[in-house]
Every structure is written in C-alpha cells, then in structure tokens.
Short mmCIF file of C-alpha atoms in Angstrom, two decimals:
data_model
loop_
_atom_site.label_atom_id
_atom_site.label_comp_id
_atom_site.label_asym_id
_atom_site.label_seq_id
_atom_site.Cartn_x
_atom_site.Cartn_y
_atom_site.Cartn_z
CA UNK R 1 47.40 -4.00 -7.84
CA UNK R 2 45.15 -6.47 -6.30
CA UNK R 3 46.21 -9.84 -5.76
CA UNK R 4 44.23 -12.94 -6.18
CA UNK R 5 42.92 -13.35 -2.08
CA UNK R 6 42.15 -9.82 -2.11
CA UNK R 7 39.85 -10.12 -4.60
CA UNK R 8 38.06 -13.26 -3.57
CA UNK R 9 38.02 -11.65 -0.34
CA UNK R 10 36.18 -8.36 -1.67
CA UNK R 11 34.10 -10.01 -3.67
CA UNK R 12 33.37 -12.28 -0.54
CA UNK R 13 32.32 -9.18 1.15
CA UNK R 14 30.49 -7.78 -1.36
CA UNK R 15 28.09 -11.02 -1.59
CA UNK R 16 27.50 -10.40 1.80
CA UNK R 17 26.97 -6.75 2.16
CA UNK R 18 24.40 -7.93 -0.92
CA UNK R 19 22.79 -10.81 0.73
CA UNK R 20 22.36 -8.48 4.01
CA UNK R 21 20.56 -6.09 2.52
CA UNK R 22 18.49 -8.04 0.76
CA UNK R 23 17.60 -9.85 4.06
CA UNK R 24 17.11 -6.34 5.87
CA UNK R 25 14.50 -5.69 2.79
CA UNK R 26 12.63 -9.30 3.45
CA UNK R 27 12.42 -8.64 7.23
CA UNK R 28 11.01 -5.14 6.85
CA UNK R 29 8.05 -6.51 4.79
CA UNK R 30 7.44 -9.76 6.93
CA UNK R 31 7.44 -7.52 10.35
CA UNK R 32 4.58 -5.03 8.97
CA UNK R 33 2.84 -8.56 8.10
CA UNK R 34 3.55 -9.93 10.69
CA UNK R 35 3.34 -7.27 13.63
CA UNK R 36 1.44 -3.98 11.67
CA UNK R 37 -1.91 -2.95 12.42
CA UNK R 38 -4.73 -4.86 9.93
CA UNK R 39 -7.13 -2.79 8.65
CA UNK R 40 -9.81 -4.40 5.86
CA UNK R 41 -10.08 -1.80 2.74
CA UNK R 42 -12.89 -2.15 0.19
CA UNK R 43 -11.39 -2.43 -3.41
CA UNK R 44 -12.32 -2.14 -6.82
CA UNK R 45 -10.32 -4.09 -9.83
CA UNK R 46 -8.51 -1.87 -12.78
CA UNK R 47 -6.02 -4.32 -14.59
CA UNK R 48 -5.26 -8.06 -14.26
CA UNK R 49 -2.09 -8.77 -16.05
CA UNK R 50 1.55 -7.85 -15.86
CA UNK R 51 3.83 -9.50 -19.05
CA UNK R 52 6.61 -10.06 -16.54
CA UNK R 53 4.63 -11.11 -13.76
CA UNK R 54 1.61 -12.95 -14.47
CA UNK R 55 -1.71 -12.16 -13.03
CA UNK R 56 -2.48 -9.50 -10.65
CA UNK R 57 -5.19 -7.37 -9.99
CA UNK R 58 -4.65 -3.90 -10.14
CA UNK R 59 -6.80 -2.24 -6.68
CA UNK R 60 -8.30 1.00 -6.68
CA UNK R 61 -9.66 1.51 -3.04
CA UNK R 62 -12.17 4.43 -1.18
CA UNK R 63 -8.77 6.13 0.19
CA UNK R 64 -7.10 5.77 -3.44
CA UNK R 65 -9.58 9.16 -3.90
CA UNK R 66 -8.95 11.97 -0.82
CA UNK R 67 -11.40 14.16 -0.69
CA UNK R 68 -9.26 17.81 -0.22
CA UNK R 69 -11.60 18.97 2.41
CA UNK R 70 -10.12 16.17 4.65
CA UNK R 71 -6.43 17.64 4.23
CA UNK R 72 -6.32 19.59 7.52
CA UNK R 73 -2.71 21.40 6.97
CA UNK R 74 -3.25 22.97 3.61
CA UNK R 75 -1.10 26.36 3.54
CA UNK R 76 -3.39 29.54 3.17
CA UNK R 77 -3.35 30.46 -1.17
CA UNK R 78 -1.68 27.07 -1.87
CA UNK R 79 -3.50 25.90 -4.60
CA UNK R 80 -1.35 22.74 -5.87
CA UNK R 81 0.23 19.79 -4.42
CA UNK R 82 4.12 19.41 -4.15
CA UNK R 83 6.18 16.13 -4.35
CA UNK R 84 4.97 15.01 -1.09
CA UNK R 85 3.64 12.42 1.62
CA UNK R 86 0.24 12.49 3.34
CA UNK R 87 -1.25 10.86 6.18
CA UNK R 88 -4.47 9.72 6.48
CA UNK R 89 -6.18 8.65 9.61
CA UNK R 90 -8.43 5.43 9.19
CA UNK R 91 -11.42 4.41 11.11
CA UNK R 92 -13.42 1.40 11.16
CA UNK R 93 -16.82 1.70 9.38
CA UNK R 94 -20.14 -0.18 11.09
CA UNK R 95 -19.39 -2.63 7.92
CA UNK R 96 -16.09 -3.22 8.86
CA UNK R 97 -14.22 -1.97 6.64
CA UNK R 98 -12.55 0.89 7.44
CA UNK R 99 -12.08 4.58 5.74
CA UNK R 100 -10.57 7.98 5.53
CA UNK R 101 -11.43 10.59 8.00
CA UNK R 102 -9.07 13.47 8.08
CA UNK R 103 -5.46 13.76 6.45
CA UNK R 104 -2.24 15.56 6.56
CA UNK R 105 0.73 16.62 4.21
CA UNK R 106 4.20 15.68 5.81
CA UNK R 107 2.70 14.11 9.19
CA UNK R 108 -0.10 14.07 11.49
CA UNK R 109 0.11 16.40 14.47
CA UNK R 110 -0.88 13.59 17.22
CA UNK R 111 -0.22 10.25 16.97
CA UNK R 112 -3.84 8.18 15.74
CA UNK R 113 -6.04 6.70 19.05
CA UNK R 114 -6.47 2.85 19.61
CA UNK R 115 -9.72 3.02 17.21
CA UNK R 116 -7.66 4.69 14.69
CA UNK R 117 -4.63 3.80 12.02
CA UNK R 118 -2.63 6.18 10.20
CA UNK R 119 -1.47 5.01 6.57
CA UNK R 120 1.19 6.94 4.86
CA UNK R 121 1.06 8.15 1.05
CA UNK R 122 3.03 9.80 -1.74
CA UNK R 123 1.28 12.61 -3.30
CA UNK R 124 2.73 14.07 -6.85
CA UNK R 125 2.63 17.70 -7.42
CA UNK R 126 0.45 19.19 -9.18
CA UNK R 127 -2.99 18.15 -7.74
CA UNK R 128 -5.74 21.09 -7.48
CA UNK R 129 -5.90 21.92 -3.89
CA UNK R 130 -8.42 25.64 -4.72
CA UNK R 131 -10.86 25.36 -2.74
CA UNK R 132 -13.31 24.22 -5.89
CA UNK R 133 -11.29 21.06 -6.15
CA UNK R 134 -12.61 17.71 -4.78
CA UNK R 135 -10.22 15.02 -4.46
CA UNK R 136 -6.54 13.94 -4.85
CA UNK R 137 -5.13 10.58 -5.55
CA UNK R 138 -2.04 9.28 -2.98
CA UNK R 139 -0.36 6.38 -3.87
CA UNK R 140 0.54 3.51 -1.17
CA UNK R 141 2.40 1.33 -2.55
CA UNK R 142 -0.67 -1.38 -2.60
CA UNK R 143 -2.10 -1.33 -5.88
CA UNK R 144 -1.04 -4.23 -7.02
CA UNK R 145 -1.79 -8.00 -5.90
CA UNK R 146 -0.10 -11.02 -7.81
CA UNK R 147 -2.37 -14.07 -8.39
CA UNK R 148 -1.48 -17.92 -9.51
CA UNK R 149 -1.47 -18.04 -13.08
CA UNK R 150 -5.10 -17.40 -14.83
CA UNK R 151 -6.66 -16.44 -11.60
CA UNK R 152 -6.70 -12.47 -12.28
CA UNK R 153 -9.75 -13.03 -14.82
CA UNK R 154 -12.07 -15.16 -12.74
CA UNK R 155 -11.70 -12.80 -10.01
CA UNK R 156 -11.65 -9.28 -11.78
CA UNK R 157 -15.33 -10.48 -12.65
CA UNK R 158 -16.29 -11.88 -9.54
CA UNK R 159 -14.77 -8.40 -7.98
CA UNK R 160 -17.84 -6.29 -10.23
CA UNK R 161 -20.75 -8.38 -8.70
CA UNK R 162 -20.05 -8.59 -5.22
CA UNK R 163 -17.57 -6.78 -2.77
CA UNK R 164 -14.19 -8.15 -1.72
CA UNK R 165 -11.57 -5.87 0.45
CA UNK R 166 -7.80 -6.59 1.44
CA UNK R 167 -6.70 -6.82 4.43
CA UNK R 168 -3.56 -4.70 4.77
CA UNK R 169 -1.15 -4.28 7.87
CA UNK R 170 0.16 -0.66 8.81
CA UNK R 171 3.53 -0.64 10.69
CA UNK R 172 3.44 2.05 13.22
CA UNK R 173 5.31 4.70 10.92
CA UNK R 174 2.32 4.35 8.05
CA UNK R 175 3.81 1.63 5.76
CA UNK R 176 1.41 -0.56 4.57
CA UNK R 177 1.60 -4.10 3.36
CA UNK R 178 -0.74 -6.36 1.58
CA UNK R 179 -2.05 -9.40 3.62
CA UNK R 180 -4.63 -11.29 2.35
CA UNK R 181 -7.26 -10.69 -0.91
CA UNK R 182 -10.41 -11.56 1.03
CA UNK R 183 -13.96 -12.15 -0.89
CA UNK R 184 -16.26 -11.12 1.66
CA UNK R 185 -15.71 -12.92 4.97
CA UNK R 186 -13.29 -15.24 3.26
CA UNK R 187 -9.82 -15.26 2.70
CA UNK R 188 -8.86 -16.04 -1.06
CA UNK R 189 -5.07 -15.50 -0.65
CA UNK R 190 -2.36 -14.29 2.02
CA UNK R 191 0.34 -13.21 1.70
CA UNK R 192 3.40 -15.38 3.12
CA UNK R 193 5.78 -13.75 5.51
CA UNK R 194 8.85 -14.98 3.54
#
C-alpha cells in the first residue's frame, strides 16, 4: 500500500511526464512553422463552422485531388488503394503557387531537388487505382483553418470571387503545417508559433 509521499510523488511525476509531452507536441508544430519549407497552395472553401470551435474554413486545395496517372509506384493488377501514405512532389507554378507533379505510395525513391517539396499524405483504401480511374483524394492534415469569431462567412464569400492560397510549411519528412491564410498577395492571418 501506497503511502501519502508516494503518491504525491507519482502523481508529481505524472504531471510532468504530461506537461512534457504536451510541450514535445507544441515544439513539433512551431519547428515545421518555424523552420519547414513554405510552399503557397491555391484553395477553395467547403465549410465555415465547427460547434466546438467557432469559425473555420474548411480548404479543399489542387493536391486535395491526385490525379492516379501521377502515382509512379502503383503495383502491376492493383486496382485499389490500401490504408496508406503518399508522397507528392510539389513544384512552383509561373503564378506562384505551387502544384503536384508526380507521387508515390509509402515514399519517394530520391529525396525532392532545391526547386522541389515533398508533402506527405494518408490515403484510405479503397480508391480506384484501374487504369480508367482519374483521381484520388489524400488527406494532409490541413483542411481546416480556425478564424476569430464571425470571420468564416465574410471570407467563404470573398474566397468564390477572387483567389486566396495558404501558405503552408513542409518539415523535411513531409509534415505540413498551416502558416498564414493569405488573400492574394496579402496575409489575412498567421499562424503563431506558440
């Protein structure tokens, strides 16, 4: 049986095994803003609210779609998708924003050039990969950007008549990170580090 300074000291440690993972989570996210790779992606809205939450905008961007004829490692006679991540290799366009230009399953067989970022994905099985099919749809992890209250509205619309993009930092292994909501050439939000 426990006494009473063994458990204040276990539940001493416990805070702190707690508190240092939490911290390890917060640093992880504020070095890929801080240090990743920015690339701008063009985006489209879907959704602006979360009950929980408040506003956000809900982004569907070009690489949200893969075309399968970029997937360069698909296994002769596979014709669907497993439980699975995906690399795709980004470029910058001459508009500056950059897009897809060949992909992987698993990983990417050479690391991407100095022109070049590689963004990693999540793929759930069961996406046509026959050679009739045309795209699949990888998740990020950046679909979703939280606004100040009764912002998500104003700039859902604004989103449908002219183009905005997000700039997004890649940390070298392909995990990306929201930085900044940008309309056009200017920044509407960033993301803080902390």
């Amino acid at each position: 049986m426990m006494t009473g300074k063994k458990l204040i000291i276990l539940a001493v440690v416990l805070a702190l095994v707690q508190i240092g993972f939490l911290s390890w989570i917060i640093a992880g996210r504020a070095a890929i803003l801080r240090d990743g790779r920015q690339v701008l992606l063009r985006v489209e809205p879907v959704d602006p609210r979360d009950l929980l939450r408040g506003d956000y905008i809900f982004l569907s961007y070009d690489i949200s779609r893969i075309p399968v004829k970029l997937i360069a490692n698909i296994p002769a006679g596979k014709l669907t998708s497993d439980d699975t991540p995906i690399v795709v290799r980004l470029k910058q366009g001459t508009d500056g924003y950059w897009g897809a230009t060949s992909a992987w399953f698993e990983q990417a067989p050479a690391p991407a050039a100095s022109d070049e970022a590689d963004i990693v994905g999540h793929v759930s099985a069961g996406w046509d990969l026959s050679p009739e099919a045309t795209a699949i749809a990888p998740d990020y992890g950046i679909q979703r950007f939280y606004l100040p209250e009764g912002e998500g509205m104003a700039i859902q619309n604004d989103m449908r008549v002219r183009p905005f993009g997000v700039r997004v930092a890649i940390a070298a292994d392909g995990t990306a990170q929201i930085k900044a909501l940008m309309d056009g050439d200017k920044t509407l939000f960033e993301e803080p580090l902390y």
